[in-house]
CSV table of C-alpha atoms in Angstrom, one decimal:
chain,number,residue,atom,x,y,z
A,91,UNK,CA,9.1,-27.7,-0.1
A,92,UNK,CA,7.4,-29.7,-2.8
A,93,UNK,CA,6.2,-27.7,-6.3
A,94,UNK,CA,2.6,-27.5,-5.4
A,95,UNK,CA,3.4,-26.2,-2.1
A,96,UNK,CA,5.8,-23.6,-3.2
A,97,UNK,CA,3.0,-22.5,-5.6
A,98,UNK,CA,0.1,-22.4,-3.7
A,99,UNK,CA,2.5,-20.0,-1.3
A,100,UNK,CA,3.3,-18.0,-4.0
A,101,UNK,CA,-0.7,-17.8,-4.8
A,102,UNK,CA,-1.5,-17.5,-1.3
A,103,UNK,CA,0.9,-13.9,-0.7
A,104,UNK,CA,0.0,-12.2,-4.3
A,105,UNK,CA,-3.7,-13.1,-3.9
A,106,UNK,CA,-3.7,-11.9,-0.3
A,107,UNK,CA,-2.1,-9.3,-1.4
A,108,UNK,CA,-4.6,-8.1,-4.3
A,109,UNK,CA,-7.4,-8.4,-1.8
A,110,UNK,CA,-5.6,-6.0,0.6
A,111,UNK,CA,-5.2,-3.7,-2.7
A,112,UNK,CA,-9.3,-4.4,-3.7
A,113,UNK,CA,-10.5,-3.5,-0.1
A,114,UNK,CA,-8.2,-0.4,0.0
A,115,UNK,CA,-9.6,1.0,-3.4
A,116,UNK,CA,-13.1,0.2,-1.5
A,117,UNK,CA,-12.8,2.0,1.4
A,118,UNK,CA,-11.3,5.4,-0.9
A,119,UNK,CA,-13.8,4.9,-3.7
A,120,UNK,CA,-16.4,5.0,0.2
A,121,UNK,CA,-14.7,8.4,0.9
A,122,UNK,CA,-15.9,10.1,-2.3
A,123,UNK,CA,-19.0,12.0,-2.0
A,124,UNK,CA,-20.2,10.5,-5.5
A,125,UNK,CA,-19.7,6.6,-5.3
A,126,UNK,CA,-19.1,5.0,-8.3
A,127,UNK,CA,-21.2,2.1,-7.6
A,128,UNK,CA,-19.7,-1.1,-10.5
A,129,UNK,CA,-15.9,-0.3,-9.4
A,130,UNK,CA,-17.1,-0.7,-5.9
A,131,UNK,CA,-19.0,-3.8,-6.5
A,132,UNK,CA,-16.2,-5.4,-8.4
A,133,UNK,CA,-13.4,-4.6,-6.4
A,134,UNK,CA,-15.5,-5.1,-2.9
A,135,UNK,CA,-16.3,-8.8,-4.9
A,136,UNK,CA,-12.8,-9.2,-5.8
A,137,UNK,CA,-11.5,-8.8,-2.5
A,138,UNK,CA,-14.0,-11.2,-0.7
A,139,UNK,CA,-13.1,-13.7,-3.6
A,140,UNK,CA,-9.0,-13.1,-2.6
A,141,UNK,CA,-9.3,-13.6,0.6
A,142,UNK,CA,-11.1,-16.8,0.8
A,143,UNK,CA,-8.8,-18.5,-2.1
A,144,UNK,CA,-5.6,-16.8,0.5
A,145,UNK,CA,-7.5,-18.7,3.4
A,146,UNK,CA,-7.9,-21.7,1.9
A,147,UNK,CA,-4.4,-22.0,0.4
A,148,UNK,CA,-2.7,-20.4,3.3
A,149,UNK,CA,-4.8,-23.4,5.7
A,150,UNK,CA,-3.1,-25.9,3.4
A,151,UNK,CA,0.0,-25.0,4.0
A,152,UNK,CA,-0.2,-24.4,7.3
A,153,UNK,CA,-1.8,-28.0,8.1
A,154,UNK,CA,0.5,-29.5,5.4
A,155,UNK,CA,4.0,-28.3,6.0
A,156,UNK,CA,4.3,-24.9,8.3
A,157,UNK,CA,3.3,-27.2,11.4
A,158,UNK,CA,6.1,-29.9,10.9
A,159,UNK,CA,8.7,-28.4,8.9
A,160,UNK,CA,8.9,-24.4,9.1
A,161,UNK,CA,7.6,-24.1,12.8
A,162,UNK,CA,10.4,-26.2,14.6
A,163,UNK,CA,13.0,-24.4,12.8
A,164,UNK,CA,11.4,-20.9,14.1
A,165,UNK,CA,11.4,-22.4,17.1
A,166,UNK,CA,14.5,-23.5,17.4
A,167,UNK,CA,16.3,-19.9,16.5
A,168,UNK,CA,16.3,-16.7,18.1
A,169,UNK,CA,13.3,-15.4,17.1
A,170,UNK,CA,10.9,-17.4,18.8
A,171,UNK,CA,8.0,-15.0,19.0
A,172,UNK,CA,8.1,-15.0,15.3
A,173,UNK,CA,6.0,-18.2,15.8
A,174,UNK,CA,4.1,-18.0,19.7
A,175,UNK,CA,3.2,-13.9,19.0
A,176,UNK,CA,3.3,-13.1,15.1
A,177,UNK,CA,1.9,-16.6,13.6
A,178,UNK,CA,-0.1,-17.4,16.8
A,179,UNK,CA,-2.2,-13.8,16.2
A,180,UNK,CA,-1.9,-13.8,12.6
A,181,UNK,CA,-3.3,-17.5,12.4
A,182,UNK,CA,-6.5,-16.0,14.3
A,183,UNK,CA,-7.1,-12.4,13.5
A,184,UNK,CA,-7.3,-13.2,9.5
A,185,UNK,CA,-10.7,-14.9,10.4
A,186,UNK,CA,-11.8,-11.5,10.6
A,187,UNK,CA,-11.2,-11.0,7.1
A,188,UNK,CA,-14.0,-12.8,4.8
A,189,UNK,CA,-16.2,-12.0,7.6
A,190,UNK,CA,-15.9,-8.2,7.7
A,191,UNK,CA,-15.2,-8.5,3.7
A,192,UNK,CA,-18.6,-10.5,3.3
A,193,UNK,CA,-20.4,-7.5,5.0
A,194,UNK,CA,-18.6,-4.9,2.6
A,195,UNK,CA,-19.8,-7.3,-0.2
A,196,UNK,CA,-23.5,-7.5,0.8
A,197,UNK,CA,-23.6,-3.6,1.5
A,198,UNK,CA,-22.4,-2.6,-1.3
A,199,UNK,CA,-24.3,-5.1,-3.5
A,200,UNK,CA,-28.0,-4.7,-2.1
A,201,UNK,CA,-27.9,-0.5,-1.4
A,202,UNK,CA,-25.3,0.3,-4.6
A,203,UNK,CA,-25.7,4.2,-5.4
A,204,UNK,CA,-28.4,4.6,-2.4
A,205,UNK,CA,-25.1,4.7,0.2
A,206,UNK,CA,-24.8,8.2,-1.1
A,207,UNK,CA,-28.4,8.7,0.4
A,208,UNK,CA,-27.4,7.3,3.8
A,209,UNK,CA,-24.2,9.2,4.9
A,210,UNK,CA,-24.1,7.6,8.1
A,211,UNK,CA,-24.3,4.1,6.7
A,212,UNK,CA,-22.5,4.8,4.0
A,213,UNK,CA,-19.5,5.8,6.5
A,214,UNK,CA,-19.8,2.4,8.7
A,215,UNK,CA,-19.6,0.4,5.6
A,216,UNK,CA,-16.6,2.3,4.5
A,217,UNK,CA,-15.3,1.6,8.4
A,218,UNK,CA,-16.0,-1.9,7.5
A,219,UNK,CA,-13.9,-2.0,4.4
A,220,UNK,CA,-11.0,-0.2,6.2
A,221,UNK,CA,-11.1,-2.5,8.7
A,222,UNK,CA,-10.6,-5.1,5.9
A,223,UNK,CA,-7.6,-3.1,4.7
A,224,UNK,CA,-5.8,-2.2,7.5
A,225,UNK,CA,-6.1,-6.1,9.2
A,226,UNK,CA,-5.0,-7.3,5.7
A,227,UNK,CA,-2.4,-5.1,5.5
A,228,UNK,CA,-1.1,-6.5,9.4
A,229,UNK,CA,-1.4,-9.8,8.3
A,230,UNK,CA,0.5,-9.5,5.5
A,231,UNK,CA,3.6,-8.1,7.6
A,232,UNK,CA,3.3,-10.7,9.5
A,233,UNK,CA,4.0,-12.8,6.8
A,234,UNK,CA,7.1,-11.3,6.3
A,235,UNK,CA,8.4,-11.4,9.6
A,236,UNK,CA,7.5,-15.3,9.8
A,237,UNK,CA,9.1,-16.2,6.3
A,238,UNK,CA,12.1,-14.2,7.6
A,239,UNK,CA,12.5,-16.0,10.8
A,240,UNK,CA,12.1,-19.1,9.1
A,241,UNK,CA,15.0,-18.9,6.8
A,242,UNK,CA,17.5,-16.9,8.6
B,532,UNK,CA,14.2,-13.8,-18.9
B,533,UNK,CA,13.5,-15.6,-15.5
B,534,UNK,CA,11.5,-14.9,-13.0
B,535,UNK,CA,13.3,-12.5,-10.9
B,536,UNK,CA,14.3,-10.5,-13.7
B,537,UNK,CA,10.9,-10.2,-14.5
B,538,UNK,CA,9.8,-9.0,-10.8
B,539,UNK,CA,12.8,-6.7,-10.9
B,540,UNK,CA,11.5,-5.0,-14.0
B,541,UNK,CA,7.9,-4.5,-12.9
B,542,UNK,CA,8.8,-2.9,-9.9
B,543,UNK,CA,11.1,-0.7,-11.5
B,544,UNK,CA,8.4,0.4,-13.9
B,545,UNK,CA,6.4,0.6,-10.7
B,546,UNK,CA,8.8,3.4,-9.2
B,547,UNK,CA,9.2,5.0,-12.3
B,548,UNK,CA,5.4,5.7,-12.8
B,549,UNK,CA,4.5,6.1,-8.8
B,550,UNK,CA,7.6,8.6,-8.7
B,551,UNK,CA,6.7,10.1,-12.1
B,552,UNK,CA,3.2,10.4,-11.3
B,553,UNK,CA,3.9,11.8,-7.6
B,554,UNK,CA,6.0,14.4,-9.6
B,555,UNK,CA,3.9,15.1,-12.2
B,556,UNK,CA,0.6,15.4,-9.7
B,557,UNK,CA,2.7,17.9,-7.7
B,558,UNK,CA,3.5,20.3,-11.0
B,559,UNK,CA,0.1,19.6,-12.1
B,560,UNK,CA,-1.2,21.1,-8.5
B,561,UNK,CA,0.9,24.0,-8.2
B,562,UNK,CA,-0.1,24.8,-12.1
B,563,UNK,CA,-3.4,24.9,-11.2
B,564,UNK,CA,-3.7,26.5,-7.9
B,565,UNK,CA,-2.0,29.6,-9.7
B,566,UNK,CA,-5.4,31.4,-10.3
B,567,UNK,CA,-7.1,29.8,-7.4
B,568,UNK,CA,-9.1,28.0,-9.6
B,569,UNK,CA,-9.1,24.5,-10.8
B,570,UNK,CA,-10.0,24.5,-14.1
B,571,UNK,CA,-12.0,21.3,-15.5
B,572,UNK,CA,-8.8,20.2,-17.8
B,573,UNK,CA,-6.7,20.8,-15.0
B,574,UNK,CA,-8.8,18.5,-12.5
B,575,UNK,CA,-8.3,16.2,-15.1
B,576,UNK,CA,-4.9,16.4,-15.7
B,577,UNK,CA,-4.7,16.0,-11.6
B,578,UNK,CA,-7.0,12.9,-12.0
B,579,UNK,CA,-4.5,11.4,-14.3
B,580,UNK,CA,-1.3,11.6,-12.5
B,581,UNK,CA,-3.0,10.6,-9.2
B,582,UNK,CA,-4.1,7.3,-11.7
B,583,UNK,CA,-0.9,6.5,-12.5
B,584,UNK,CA,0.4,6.7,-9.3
B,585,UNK,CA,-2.0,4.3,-7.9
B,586,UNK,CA,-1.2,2.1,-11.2
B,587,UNK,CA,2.3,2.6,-10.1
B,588,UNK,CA,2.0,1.6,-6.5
B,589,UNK,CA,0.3,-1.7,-6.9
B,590,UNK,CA,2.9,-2.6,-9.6
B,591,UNK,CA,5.3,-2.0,-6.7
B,592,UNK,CA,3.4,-3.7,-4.0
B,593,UNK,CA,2.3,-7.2,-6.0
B,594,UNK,CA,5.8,-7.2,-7.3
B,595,UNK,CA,8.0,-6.4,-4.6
B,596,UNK,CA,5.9,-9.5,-2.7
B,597,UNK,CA,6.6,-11.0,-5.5
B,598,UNK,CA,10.3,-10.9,-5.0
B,599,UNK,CA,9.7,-11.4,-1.0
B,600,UNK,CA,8.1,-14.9,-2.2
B,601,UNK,CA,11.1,-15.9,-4.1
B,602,UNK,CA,13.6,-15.3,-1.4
B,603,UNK,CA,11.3,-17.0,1.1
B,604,UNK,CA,11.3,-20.1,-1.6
B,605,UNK,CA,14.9,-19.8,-1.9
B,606,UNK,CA,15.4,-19.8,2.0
B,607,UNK,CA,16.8,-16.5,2.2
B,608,UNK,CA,15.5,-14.7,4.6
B,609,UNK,CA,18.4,-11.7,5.7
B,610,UNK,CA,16.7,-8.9,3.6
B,611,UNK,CA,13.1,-10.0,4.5
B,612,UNK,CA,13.9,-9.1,8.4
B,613,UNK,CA,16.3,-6.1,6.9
B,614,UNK,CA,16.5,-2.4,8.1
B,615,UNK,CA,15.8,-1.5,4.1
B,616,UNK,CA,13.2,-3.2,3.9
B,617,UNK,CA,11.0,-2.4,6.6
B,618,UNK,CA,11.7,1.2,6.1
B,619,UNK,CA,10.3,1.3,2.5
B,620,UNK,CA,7.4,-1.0,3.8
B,621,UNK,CA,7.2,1.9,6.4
B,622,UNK,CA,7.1,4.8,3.6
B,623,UNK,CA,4.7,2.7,1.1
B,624,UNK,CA,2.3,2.5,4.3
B,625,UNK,CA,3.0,6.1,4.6
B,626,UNK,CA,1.7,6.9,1.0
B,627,UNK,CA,-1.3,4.8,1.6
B,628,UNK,CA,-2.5,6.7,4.7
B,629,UNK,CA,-1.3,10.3,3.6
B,630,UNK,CA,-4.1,8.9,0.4
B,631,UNK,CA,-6.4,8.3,2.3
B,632,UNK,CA,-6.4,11.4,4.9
B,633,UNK,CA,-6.2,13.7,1.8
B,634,UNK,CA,-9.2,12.0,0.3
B,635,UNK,CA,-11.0,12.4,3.8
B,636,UNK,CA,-9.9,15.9,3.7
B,637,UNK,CA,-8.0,15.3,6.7
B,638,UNK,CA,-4.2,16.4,5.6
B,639,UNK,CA,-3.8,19.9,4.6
B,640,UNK,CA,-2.1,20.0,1.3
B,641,UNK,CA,0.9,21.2,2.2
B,642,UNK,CA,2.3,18.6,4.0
B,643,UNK,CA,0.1,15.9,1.8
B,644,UNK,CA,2.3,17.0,-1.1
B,645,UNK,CA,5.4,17.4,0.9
B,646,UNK,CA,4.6,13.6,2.4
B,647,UNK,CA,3.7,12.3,-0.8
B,648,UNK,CA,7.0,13.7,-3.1
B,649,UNK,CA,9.4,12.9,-0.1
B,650,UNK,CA,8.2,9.1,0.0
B,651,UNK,CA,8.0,8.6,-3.0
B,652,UNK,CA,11.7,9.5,-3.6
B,653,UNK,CA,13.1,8.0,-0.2
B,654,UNK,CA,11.6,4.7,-1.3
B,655,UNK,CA,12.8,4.7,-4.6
B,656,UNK,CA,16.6,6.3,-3.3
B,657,UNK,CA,16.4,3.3,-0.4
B,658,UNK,CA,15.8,0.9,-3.3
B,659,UNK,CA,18.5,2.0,-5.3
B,660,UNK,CA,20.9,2.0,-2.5
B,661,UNK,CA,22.9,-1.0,-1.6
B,662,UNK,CA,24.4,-1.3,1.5
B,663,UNK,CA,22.7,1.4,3.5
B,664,UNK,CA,25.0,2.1,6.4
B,665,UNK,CA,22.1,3.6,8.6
B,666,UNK,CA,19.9,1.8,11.1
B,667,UNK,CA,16.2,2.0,10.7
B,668,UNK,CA,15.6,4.9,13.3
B,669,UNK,CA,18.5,7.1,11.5
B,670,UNK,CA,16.5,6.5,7.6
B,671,UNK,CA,13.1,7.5,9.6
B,672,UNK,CA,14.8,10.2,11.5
B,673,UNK,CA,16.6,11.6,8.1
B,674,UNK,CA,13.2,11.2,6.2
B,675,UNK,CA,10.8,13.0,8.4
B,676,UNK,CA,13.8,15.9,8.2
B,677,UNK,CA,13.1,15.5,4.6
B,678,UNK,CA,9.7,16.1,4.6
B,679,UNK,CA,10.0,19.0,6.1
B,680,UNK,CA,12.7,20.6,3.8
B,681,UNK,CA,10.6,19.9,1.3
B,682,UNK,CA,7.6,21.1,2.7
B,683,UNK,CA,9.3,24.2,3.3
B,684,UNK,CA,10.8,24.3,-0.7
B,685,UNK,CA,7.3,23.6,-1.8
B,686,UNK,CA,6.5,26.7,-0.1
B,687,UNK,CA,8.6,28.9,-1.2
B,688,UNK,CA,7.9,28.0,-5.0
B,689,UNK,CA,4.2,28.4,-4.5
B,690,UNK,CA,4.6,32.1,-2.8
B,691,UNK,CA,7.4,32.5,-6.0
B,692,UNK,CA,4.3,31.4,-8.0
B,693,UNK,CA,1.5,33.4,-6.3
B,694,UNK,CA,4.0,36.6,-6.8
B,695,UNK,CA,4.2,36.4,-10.6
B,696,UNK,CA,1.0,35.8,-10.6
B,697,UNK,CA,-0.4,39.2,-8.7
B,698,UNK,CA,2.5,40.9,-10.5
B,699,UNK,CA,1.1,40.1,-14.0
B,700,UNK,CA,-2.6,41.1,-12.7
């Protein structure tokens, strides 16, 4: 694996990985009866921004060299389904991410402190950002199992 | 100092103040629920601890991919599909939910505190270990026995607690 692509993998995991951490602090700082509206924003922002720089680094490397180099080798060993279940779902349920991310982002920027108001709204936006965690979270065991089978 | 060394450290740091903190947030609890009520500095005291736990556990988590990173670069891939591994991955998971449901009000305290201490310890104890002998089902198995021992400890020192306390009144 050349430099650039051993970088942008490296960039690709830990900023995955912050957004996870940003959307999780979201959907807690949601569960409090008394938002506090800028750490919301920020971390809600931070997380859209994490996942679409993970996306865009994690498609490079797929296109670049997962395709030709890493998935033969899964595919070749005994963990098989590490490529036609794990990466096969993982490489289509992340799309979910900036999308339900971009909705978290656009709540939480246009109502800010009137959530509190709206309980019920307030509690499907924090569903949202959840749903952001918890996928992000998946996707990034996924990650695991696929580097592991690749280099067993 | 290279790389690894550096992840290595963080994370330790990481344990230290998510283990410290969980520690420290229990005391701090059982302090305050003496009386019955939560006194403004001791909500505060709470808030802290529960701060740098959370500072604590994503020190843990962005390092320890960190280190996951560098053994994918370095093509080795045995402890990324290991029995360790997934079973701290398991209790970090653990923490994060038990979080959350105690936020949501949705885990009674006693076994939110009893999850909380006994993760935080497995995970660092399962980190410290090398060559754990046990499969994955026997480390779960042993740690949800764990939970409840110390559910049950945390029990009796709060009663011990709540005696002294109607003794003195």
């Amino acid at each position: 694996m050349s430099t650039s692509l051993s970088i942008f993998l490296t960039i690709h995991v830990i900023i995955g990985v912050l957004g996870v951490f940003l959307f999780g602090g979201v959907s807690l700082g949601l569960l409090k009866k008394k938002i506090s509206v800028k750490m919301l924003k920020y971390f809600s922002l931070g997380g859209l921004i994490s996942y679409l720089i993970a996306w865009v680094l994690g498609g490079h490397y797929y296109i670049v060299h997962y395709g030709s180099k890493v998935k033969p080798i899964i595919k070749a060993g005994d963990m098989t389904w590490a490529h036609s279940i794990v990466m096969e779902a993982k490489e289509h349920i992340f799309l979910f991410l900036p999308f339900l991310a971009f909705v978290s982002v656009v709540s939480i920027w246009t109502l800010g402190s009137s959530l509190d108001e709206m309980p019920k709204f307030k509690k499907a936006v924090m569903l949202v950002s959840l749903s952001a965690f918890i996928i992000g979270i998946l996707i990034a065991l996924a990650g695991i199992v696929i580097s592991g089978a690749a280099t067993i | 100092m290279n790389l690894h060394l550096f992840l290595v450290f963080a994370h330790i740091v990481g344990v230290v103040l998510g283990t410290g903190g969980a520690t420290f947030a229990e005391i701090f609890y059982l302090k305050a629920k003496r009386d019955g009520v939560f006194e403004p500095l001791e909500v505060d005291y709470l808030k802290t601890s529960y701060f740098v736990l959370r500072v604590g556990l994503f020190i843990i988590v962005l390092s320890g991919f960190g280190l996951l990173v560098l053994l994918r670069l370095n093509e080795f891939g045995d402890p990324l599909l290991g029995v360790k591994l997934w079973a701290k991955l398991l209790i970090v998971l653990i923490i994060v939910l038990n979080a959350f449901l105690i936020q949501a009000r949705k885990m009674p305290m006693w076994l939110g505190s009893s999850l909380s201490l006994t993760s935080w310890y497995t995970a660092t104890i399962l980190g410290l270990w090398r060559g754990i002998p046990y499969s994955f089902g026997q480390i779960i198995i042993f740690y949800l026995l764990s939970v409840m021992v110390v559910a049950y400890v945390l029990h009796i020192i709060d009663k011990r607690i709540l005696k002294s306390v109607t003794i003195k009144k």
